[in-house]
GROMACS .gro file of C-alpha atoms in nm:
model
  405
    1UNK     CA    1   0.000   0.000   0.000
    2UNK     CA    2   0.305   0.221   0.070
    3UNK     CA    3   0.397   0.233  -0.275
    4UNK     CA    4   0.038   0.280  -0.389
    5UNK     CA    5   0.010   0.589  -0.198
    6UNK     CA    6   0.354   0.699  -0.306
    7UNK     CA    7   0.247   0.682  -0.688
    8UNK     CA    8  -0.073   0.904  -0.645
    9UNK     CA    9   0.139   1.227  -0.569
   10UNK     CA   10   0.333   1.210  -0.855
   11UNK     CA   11   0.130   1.403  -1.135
   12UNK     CA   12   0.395   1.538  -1.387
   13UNK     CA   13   0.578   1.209  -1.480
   14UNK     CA   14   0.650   1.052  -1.778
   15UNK     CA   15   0.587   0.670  -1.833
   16UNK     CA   16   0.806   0.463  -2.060
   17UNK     CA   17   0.892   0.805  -2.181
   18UNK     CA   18   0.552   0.853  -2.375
   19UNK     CA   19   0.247   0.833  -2.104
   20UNK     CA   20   0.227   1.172  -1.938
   21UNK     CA   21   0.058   1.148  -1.559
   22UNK     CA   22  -0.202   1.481  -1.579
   23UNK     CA   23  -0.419   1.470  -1.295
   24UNK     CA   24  -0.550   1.203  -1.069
   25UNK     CA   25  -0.901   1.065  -1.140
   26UNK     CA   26  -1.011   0.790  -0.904
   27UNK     CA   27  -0.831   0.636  -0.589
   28UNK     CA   28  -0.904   0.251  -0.562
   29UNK     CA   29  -0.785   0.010  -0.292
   30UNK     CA   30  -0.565  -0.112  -0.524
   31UNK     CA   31  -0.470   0.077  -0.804
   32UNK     CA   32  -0.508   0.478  -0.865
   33UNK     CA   33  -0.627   0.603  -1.188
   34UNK     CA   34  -0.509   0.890  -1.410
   35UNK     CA   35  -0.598   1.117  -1.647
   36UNK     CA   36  -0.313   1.084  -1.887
   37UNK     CA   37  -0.138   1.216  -2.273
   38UNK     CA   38   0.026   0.985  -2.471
   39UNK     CA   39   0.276   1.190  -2.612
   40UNK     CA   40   0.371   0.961  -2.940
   41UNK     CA   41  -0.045   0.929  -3.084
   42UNK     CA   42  -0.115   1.312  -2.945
   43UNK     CA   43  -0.435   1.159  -2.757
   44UNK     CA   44  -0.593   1.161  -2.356
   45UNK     CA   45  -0.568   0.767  -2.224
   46UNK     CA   46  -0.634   0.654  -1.856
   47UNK     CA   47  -0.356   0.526  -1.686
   48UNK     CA   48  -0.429   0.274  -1.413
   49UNK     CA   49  -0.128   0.226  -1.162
   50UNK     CA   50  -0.128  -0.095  -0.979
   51UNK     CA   51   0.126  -0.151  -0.667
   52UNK     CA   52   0.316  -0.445  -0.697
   53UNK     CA   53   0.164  -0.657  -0.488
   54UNK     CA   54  -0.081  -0.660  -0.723
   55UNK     CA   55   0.090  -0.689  -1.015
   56UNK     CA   56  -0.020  -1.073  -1.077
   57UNK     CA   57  -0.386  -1.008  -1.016
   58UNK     CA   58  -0.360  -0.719  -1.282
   59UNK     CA   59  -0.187  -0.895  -1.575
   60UNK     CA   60  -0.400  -1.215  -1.555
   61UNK     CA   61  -0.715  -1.006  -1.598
   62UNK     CA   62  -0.553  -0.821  -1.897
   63UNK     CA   63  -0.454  -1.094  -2.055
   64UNK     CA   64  -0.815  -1.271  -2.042
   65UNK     CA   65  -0.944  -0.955  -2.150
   66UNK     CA   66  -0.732  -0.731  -2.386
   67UNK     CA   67  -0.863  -0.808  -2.715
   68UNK     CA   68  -1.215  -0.756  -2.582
   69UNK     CA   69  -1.366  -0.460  -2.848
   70UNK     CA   70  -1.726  -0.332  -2.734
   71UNK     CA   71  -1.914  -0.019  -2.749
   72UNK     CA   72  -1.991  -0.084  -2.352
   73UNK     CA   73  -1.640  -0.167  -2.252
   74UNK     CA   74  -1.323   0.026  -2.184
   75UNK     CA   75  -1.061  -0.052  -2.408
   76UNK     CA   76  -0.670  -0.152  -2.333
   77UNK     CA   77  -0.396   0.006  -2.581
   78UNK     CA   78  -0.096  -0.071  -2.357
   79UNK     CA   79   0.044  -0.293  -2.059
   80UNK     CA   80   0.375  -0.103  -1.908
   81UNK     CA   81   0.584  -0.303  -1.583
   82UNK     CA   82   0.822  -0.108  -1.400
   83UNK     CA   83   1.039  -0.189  -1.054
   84UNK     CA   84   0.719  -0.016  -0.891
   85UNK     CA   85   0.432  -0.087  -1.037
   86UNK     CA   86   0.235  -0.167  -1.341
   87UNK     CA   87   0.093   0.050  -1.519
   88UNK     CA   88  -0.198  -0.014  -1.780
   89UNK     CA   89  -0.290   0.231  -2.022
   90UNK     CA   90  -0.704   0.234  -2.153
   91UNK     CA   91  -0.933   0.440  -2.333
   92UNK     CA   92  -1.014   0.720  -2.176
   93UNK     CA   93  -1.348   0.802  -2.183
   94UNK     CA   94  -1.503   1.179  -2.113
   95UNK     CA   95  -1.855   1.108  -1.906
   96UNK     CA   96  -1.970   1.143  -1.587
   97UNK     CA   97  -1.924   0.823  -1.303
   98UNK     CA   98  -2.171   0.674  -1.095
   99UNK     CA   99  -2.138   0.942  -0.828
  100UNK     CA  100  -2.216   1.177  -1.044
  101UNK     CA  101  -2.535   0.937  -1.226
  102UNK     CA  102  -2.695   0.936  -0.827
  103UNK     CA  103  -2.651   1.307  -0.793
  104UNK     CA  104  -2.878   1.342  -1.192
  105UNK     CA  105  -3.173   1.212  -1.036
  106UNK     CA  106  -3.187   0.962  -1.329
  107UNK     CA  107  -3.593   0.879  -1.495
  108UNK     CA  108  -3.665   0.536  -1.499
  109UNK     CA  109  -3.643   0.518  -1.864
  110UNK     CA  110  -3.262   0.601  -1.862
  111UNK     CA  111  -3.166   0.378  -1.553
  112UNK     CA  112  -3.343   0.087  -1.762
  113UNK     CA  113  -3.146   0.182  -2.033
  114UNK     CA  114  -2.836   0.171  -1.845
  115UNK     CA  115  -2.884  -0.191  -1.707
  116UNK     CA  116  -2.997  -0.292  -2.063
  117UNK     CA  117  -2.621  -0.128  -2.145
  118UNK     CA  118  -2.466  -0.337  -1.892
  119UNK     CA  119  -2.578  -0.665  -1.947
  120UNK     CA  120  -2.484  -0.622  -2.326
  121UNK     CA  121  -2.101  -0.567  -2.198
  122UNK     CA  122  -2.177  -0.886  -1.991
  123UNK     CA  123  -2.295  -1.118  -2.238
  124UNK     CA  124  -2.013  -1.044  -2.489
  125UNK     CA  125  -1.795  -1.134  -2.200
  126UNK     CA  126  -1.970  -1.428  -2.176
  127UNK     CA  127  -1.955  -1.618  -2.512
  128UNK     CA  128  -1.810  -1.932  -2.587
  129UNK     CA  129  -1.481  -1.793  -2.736
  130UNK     CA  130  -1.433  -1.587  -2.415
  131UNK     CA  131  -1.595  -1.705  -2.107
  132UNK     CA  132  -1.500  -1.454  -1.876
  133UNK     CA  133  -1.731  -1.320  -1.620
  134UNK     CA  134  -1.699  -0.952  -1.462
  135UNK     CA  135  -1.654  -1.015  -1.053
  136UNK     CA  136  -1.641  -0.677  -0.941
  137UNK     CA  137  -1.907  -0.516  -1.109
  138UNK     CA  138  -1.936  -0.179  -0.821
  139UNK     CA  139  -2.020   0.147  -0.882
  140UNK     CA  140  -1.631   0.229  -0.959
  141UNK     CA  141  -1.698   0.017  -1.296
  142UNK     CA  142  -1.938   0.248  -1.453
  143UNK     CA  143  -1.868   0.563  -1.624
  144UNK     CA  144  -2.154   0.682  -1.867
  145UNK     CA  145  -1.961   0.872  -2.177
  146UNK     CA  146  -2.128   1.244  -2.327
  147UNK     CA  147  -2.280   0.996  -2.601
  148UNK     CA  148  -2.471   0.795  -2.377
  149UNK     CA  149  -2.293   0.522  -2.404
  150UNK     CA  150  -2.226   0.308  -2.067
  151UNK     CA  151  -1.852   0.205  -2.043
  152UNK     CA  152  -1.810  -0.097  -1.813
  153UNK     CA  153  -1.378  -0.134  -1.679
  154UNK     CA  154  -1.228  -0.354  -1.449
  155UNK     CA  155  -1.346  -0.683  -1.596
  156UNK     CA  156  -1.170  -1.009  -1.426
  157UNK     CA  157  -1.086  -0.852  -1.111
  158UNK     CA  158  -1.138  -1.007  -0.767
  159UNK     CA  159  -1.439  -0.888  -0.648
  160UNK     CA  160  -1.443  -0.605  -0.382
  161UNK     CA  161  -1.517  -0.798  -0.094
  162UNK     CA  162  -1.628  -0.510   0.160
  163UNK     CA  163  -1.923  -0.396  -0.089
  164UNK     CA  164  -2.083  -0.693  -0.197
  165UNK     CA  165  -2.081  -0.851   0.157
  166UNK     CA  166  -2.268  -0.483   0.261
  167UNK     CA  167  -2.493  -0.528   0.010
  168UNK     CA  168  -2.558  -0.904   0.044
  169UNK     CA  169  -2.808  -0.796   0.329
  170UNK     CA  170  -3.053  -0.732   0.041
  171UNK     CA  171  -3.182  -1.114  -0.030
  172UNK     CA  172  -2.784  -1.209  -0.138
  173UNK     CA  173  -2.800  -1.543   0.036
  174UNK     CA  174  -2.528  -1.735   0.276
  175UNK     CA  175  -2.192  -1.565   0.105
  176UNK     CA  176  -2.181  -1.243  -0.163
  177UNK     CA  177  -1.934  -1.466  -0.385
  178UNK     CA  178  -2.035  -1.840  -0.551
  179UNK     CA  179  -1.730  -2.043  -0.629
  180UNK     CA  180  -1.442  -1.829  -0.442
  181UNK     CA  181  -1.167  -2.133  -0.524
  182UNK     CA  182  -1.223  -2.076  -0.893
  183UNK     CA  183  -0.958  -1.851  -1.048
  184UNK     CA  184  -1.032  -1.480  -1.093
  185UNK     CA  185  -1.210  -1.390  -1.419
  186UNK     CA  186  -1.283  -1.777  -1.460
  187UNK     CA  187  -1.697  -1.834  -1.569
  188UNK     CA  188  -1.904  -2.033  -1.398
  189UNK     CA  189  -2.306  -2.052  -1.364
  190UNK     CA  190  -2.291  -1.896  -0.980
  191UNK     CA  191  -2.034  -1.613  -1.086
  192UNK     CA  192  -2.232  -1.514  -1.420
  193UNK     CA  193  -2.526  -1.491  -1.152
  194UNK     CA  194  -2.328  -1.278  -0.909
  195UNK     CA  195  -2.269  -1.030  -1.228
  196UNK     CA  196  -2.598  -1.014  -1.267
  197UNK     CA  197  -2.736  -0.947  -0.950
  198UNK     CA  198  -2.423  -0.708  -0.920
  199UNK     CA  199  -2.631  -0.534  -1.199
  200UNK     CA  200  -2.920  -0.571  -1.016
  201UNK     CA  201  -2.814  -0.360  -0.724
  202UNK     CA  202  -2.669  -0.072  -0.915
  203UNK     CA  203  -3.010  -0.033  -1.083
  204UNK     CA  204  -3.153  -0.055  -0.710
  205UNK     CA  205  -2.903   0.231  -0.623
  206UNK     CA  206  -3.007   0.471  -0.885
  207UNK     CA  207  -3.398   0.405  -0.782
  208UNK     CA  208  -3.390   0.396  -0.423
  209UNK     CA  209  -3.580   0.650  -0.217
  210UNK     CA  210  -3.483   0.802   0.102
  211UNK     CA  211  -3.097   0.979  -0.015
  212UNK     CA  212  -3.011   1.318  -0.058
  213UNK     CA  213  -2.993   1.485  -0.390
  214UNK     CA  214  -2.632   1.550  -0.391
  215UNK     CA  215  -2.579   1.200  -0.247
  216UNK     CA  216  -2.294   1.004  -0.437
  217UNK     CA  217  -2.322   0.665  -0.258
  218UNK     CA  218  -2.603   0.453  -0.191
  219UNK     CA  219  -2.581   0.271   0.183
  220UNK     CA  220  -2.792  -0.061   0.163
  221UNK     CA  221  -3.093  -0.030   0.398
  222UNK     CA  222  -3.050  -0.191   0.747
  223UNK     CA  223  -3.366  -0.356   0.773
  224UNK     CA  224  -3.270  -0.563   0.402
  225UNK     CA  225  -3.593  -0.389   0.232
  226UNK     CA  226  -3.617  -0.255  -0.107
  227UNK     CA  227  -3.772   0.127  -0.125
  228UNK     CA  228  -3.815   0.267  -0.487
  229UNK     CA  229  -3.887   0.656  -0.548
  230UNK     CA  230  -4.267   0.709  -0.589
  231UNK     CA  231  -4.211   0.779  -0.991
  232UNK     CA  232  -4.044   0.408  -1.076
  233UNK     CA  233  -4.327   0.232  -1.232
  234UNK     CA  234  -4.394  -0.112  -1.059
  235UNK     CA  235  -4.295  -0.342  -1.359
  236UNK     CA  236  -3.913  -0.198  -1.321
  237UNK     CA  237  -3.964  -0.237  -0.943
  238UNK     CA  238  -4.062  -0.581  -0.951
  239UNK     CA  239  -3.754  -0.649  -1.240
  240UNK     CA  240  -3.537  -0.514  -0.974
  241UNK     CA  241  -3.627  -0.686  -0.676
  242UNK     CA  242  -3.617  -1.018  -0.895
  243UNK     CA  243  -3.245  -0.948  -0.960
  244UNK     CA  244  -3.171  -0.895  -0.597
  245UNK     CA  245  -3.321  -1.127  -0.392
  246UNK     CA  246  -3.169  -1.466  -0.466
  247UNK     CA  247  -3.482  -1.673  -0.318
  248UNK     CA  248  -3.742  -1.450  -0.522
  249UNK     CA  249  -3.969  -1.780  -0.674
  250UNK     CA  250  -3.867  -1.602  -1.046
  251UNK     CA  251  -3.525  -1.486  -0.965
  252UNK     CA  252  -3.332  -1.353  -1.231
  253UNK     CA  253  -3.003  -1.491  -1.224
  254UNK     CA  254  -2.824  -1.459  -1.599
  255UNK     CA  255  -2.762  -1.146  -1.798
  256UNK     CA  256  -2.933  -1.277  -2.083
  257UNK     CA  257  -3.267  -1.304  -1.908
  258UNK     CA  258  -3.221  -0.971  -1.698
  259UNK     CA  259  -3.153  -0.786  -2.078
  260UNK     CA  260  -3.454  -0.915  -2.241
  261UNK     CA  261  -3.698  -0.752  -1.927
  262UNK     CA  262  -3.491  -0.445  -1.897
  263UNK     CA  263  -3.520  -0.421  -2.303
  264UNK     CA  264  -3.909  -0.492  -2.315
  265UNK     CA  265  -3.947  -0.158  -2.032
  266UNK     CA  266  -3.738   0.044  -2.157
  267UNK     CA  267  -3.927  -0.008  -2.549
  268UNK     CA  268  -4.245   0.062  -2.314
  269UNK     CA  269  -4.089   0.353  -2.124
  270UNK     CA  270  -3.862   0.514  -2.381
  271UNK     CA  271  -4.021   0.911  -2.442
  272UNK     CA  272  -4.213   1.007  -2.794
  273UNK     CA  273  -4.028   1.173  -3.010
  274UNK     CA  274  -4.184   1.559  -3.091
  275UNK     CA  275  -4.272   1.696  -3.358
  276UNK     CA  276  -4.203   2.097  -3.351
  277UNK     CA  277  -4.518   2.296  -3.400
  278UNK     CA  278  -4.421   2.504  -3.596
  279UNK     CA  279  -4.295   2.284  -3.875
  280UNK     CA  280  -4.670   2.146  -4.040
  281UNK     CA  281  -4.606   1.846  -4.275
  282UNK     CA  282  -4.798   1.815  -4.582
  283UNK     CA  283  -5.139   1.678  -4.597
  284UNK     CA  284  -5.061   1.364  -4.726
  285UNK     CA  285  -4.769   1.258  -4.478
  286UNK     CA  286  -4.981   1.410  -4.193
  287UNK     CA  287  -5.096   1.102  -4.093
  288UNK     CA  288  -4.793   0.917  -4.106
  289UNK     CA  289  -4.660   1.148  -3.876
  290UNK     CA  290  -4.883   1.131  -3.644
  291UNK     CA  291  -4.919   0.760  -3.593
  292UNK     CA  292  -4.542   0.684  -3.419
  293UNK     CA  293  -4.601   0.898  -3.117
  294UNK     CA  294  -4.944   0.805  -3.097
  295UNK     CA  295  -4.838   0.412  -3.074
  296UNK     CA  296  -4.527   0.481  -2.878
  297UNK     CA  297  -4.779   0.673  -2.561
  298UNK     CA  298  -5.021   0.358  -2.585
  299UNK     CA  299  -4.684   0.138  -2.523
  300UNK     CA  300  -4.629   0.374  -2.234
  301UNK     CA  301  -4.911   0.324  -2.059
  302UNK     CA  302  -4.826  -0.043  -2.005
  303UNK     CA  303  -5.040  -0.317  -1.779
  304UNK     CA  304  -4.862  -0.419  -1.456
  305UNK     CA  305  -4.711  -0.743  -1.442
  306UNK     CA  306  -4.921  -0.936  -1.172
  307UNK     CA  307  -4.693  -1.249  -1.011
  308UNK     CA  308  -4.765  -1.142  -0.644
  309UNK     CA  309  -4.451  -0.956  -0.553
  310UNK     CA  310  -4.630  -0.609  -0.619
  311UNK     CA  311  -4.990  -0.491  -0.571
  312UNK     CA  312  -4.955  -0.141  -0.597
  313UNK     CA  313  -5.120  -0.062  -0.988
  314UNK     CA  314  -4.912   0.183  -1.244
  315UNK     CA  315  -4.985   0.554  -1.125
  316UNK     CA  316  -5.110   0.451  -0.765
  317UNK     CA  317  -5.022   0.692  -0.484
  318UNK     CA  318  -4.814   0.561  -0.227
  319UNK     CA  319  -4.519   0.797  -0.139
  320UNK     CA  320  -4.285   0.458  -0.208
  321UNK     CA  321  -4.325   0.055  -0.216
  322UNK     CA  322  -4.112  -0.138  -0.042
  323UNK     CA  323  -4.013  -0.502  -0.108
  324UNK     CA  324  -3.882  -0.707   0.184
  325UNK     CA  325  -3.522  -0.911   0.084
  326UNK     CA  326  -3.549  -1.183   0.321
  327UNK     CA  327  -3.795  -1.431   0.300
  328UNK     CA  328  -4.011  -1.514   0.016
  329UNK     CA  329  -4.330  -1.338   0.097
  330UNK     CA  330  -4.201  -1.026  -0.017
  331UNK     CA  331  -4.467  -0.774   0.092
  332UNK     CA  332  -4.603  -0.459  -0.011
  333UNK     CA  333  -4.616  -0.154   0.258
  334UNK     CA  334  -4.672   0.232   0.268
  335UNK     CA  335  -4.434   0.457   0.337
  336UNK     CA  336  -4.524   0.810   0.408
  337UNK     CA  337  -4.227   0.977   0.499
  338UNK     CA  338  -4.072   0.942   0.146
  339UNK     CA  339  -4.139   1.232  -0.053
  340UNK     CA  340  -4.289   1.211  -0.420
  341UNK     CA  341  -4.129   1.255  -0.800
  342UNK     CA  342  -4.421   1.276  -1.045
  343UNK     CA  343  -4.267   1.294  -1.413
  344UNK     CA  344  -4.400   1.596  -1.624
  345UNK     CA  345  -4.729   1.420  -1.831
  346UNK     CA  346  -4.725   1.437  -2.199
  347UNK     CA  347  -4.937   1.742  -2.370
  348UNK     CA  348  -4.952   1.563  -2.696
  349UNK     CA  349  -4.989   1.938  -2.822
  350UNK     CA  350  -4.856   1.895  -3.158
  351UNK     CA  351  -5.115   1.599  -3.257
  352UNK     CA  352  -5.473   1.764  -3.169
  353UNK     CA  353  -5.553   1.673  -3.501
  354UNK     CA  354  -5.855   1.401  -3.490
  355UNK     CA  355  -5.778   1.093  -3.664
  356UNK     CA  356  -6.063   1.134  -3.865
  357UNK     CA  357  -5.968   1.475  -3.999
  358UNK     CA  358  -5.573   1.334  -4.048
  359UNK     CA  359  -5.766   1.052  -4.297
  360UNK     CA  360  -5.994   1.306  -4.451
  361UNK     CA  361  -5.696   1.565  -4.529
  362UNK     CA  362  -5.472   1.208  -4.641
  363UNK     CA  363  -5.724   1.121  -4.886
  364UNK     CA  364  -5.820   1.475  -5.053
  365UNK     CA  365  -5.455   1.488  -5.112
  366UNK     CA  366  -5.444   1.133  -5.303
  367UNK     CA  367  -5.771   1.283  -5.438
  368UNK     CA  368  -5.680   1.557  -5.573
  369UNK     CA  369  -5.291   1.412  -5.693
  370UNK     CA  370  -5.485   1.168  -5.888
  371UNK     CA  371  -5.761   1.317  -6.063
  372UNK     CA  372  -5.650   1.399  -6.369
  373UNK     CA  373  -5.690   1.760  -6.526
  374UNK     CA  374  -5.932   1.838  -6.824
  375UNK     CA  375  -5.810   1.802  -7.161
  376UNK     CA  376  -5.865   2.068  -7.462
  377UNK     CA  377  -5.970   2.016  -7.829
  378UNK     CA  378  -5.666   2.149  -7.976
  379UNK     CA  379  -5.786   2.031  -8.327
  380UNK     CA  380  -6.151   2.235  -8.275
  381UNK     CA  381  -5.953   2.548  -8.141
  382UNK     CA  382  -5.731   2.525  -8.489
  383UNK     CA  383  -6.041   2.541  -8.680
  384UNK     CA  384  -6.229   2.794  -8.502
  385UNK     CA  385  -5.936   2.997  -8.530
  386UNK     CA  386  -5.893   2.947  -8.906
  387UNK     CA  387  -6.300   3.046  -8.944
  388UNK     CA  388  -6.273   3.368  -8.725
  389UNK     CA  389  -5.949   3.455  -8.941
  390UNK     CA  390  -6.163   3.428  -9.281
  391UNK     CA  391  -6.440   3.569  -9.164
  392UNK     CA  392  -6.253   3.859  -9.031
  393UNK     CA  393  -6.052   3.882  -9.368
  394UNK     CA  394  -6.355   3.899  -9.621
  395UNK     CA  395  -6.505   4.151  -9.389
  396UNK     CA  396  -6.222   4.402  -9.465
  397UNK     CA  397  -6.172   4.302  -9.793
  398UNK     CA  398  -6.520   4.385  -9.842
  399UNK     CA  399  -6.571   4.684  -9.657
  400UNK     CA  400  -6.208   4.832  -9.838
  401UNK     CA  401  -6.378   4.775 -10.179
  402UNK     CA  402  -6.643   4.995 -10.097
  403UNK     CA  403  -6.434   5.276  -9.977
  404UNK     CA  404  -6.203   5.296 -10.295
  405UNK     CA  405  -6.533   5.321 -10.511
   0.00000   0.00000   0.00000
């Protein structure tokens, strides 16, 4: 630890005489974490310093997972071992950690979103040809990029044993780790379930009632129940609590499971897209128009799932539910003291159109695009015009003769 805390003062050096040490980003328990420059490709990188007692742990897990290449995971460029530590040089990415995600008072819609993020970077882990499995999926793994994108890091590491046996208080079961005499990183059925419920309770975090707004840790509830803010709809409550609670009769317990709920709310809960007012589309595309947003707010309004964990109906007013973690009654209670988030309702101002008006305009359109104009006797107009000449020619001729005589 000595040399650990010796290597986060020293901002200003030079690795391998190309890695420039900028500014310190994260202190870990076992490795600090820098903003860096590599000096050679002109770019930012993150450079992780590990002490060297921790040297092995470190290079097994970048071996098992260097050539991993994801849109949800933090990529490796370089792997640097000095007398005093090693240092490992990833993609830096510009976003905003999980600290910060707590303090943004996330909608339900977007924490969906990020587990459906997560468990993507967990099942490409997770195929044949790699088999590795996360093990110390904490808060410290997440950084959300200005995209949008969720970056998972610090895949194949041993798992931090102080938070997960914290959290295991929350229906985690006997131990917070299955198989601990497996090698780190190495897949097996109990750890790809740990990952998941380690998913689980990160999604719990951002959801949970009862913290202060410019809270950036979550401290598991001492009495093991689950409280949700009065705004998360019950279907992402009960998804939640499934994750959590090991003995839940439908526990979720693989990635590829927990992505396919998380995937089907947040379709259901993801917002309409406008249309600006001001900006009318013709007649014939009005309709068109019209008909996404309309579907996407009847997929908002979505029927509770009824399996017995949760009673409480979509839009009910309780100021929180609460699901117990120990036992498998689970029950439902009340809470008064937590205070309310309603979301702002949808106007729908931009489609007061009436569907039967949007049809009527849609049709005059094709109407009037299809009937075809009325055609002229060009042949009759030649003729008339050849008649009116003559007749207007022996007229003077005629009325010239009489004026000469």
């Amino acid at each position: 630890m000595r040399n650990l805390e010796r290597l986060t003062v020293e901002t200003g050096r030079v690795i391998q005489r190309r890695y420039l040490l900028q500014r310190l980003i994260q202190q870990g328990q076992t490795s600090a974490v820098y903003q860096g420059f590599d000096q050679v490709l002109q770019r930012t990188v993150a450079v992780k310093a590990a002490a060297v007692e921790h040297i092995s742990i470190y290079r097994a897990a970048i071996r098992a997972t260097a050539q991993f290449t994801h849109p949800n995971i933090i990529g490796i460029y370089d792997l640097i071992l000095e007398p005093d530590a090693l240092y490992i040089v990833q993609e830096y990415v510009d976003g905003d950690d999980f600290g910060t995600l707590l303090q943004s008072q996330l909608s339900p819609y977007y924490v969906v979103d990020l587990g459906v993020q997560i468990c993507q970077a967990l099942m490409y882990a997770a195929t044949p040809s790699r088999k590795i499995c996360h093990g110390d999926l904490t808060p410290a793994a997440i950084v959300r990029d200005r995209r949008g994108f969720v970056r998972v890091n610090n895949f194949a590491l041993p798992g931090d044993v102080h938070y997960f046996s914290t959290w295991n208080i929350l229906g985690g079961g006997p131990t917070p780790f299955s198989d601990p005499d497996l090698p780190v990183g190495q897949a097996s059925e109990g750890r790809y379930a740990d990952d998941t419920r380690a998913v689980g309770l990160l999604l719990y975090q951002l959801l949970t009632s009862g913290r202060s707004a410019d809270a950036r840790t979550v401290e598991p509830p001492t009495d093991g129940r689950l409280r949700f803010m009065r705004n998360t709809p019950p279907e992402v409550c009960e998804v939640v609590a499934r994750t959590v609670i090991r003995q839940h009769p439908q526990n979720i317990s693989a990635a590829e499971a927990l992505h396919a709920e998380l995937k089907k709310l947040a379709d259901a809960l993801a917002p309409a897209i406008p249309v600006p007012a001001m900006a009318q589309p013709a007649p014939a595309l009005a309709y068109q128009v019209a008909e996404e947003p309309a579907g996407r707010a009847a997929q908002a309004q979505f029927m509770p799932v009824r399996t017995g964990l949760l009673s409480q109906p979509l839009g009910a007013s309780p100021d929180s539910t609460s699901l117990s973690g120990a036992g498998n009654d689970f029950p439902t209670r009340v809470d008064a003291n937590e205070r309310m988030v309603r979301p702002e309702p949808t106007t729908g101002a931009s489609f007061d159109m009436s569907m039967s008006s949007q049809l009527a305009a849609a049709r005059q359109a094709a109407y009037n695009e299809g009937t075809p104009a009325k055609r002229v006797n060009m042949p009759l107009i030649i003729i008339l015009g050849l008649f009116l000449f003559a007749l207007f020619f022996g007229i003077g001729y005629y009325l010239s003769t009489l004026l000469i005589h």
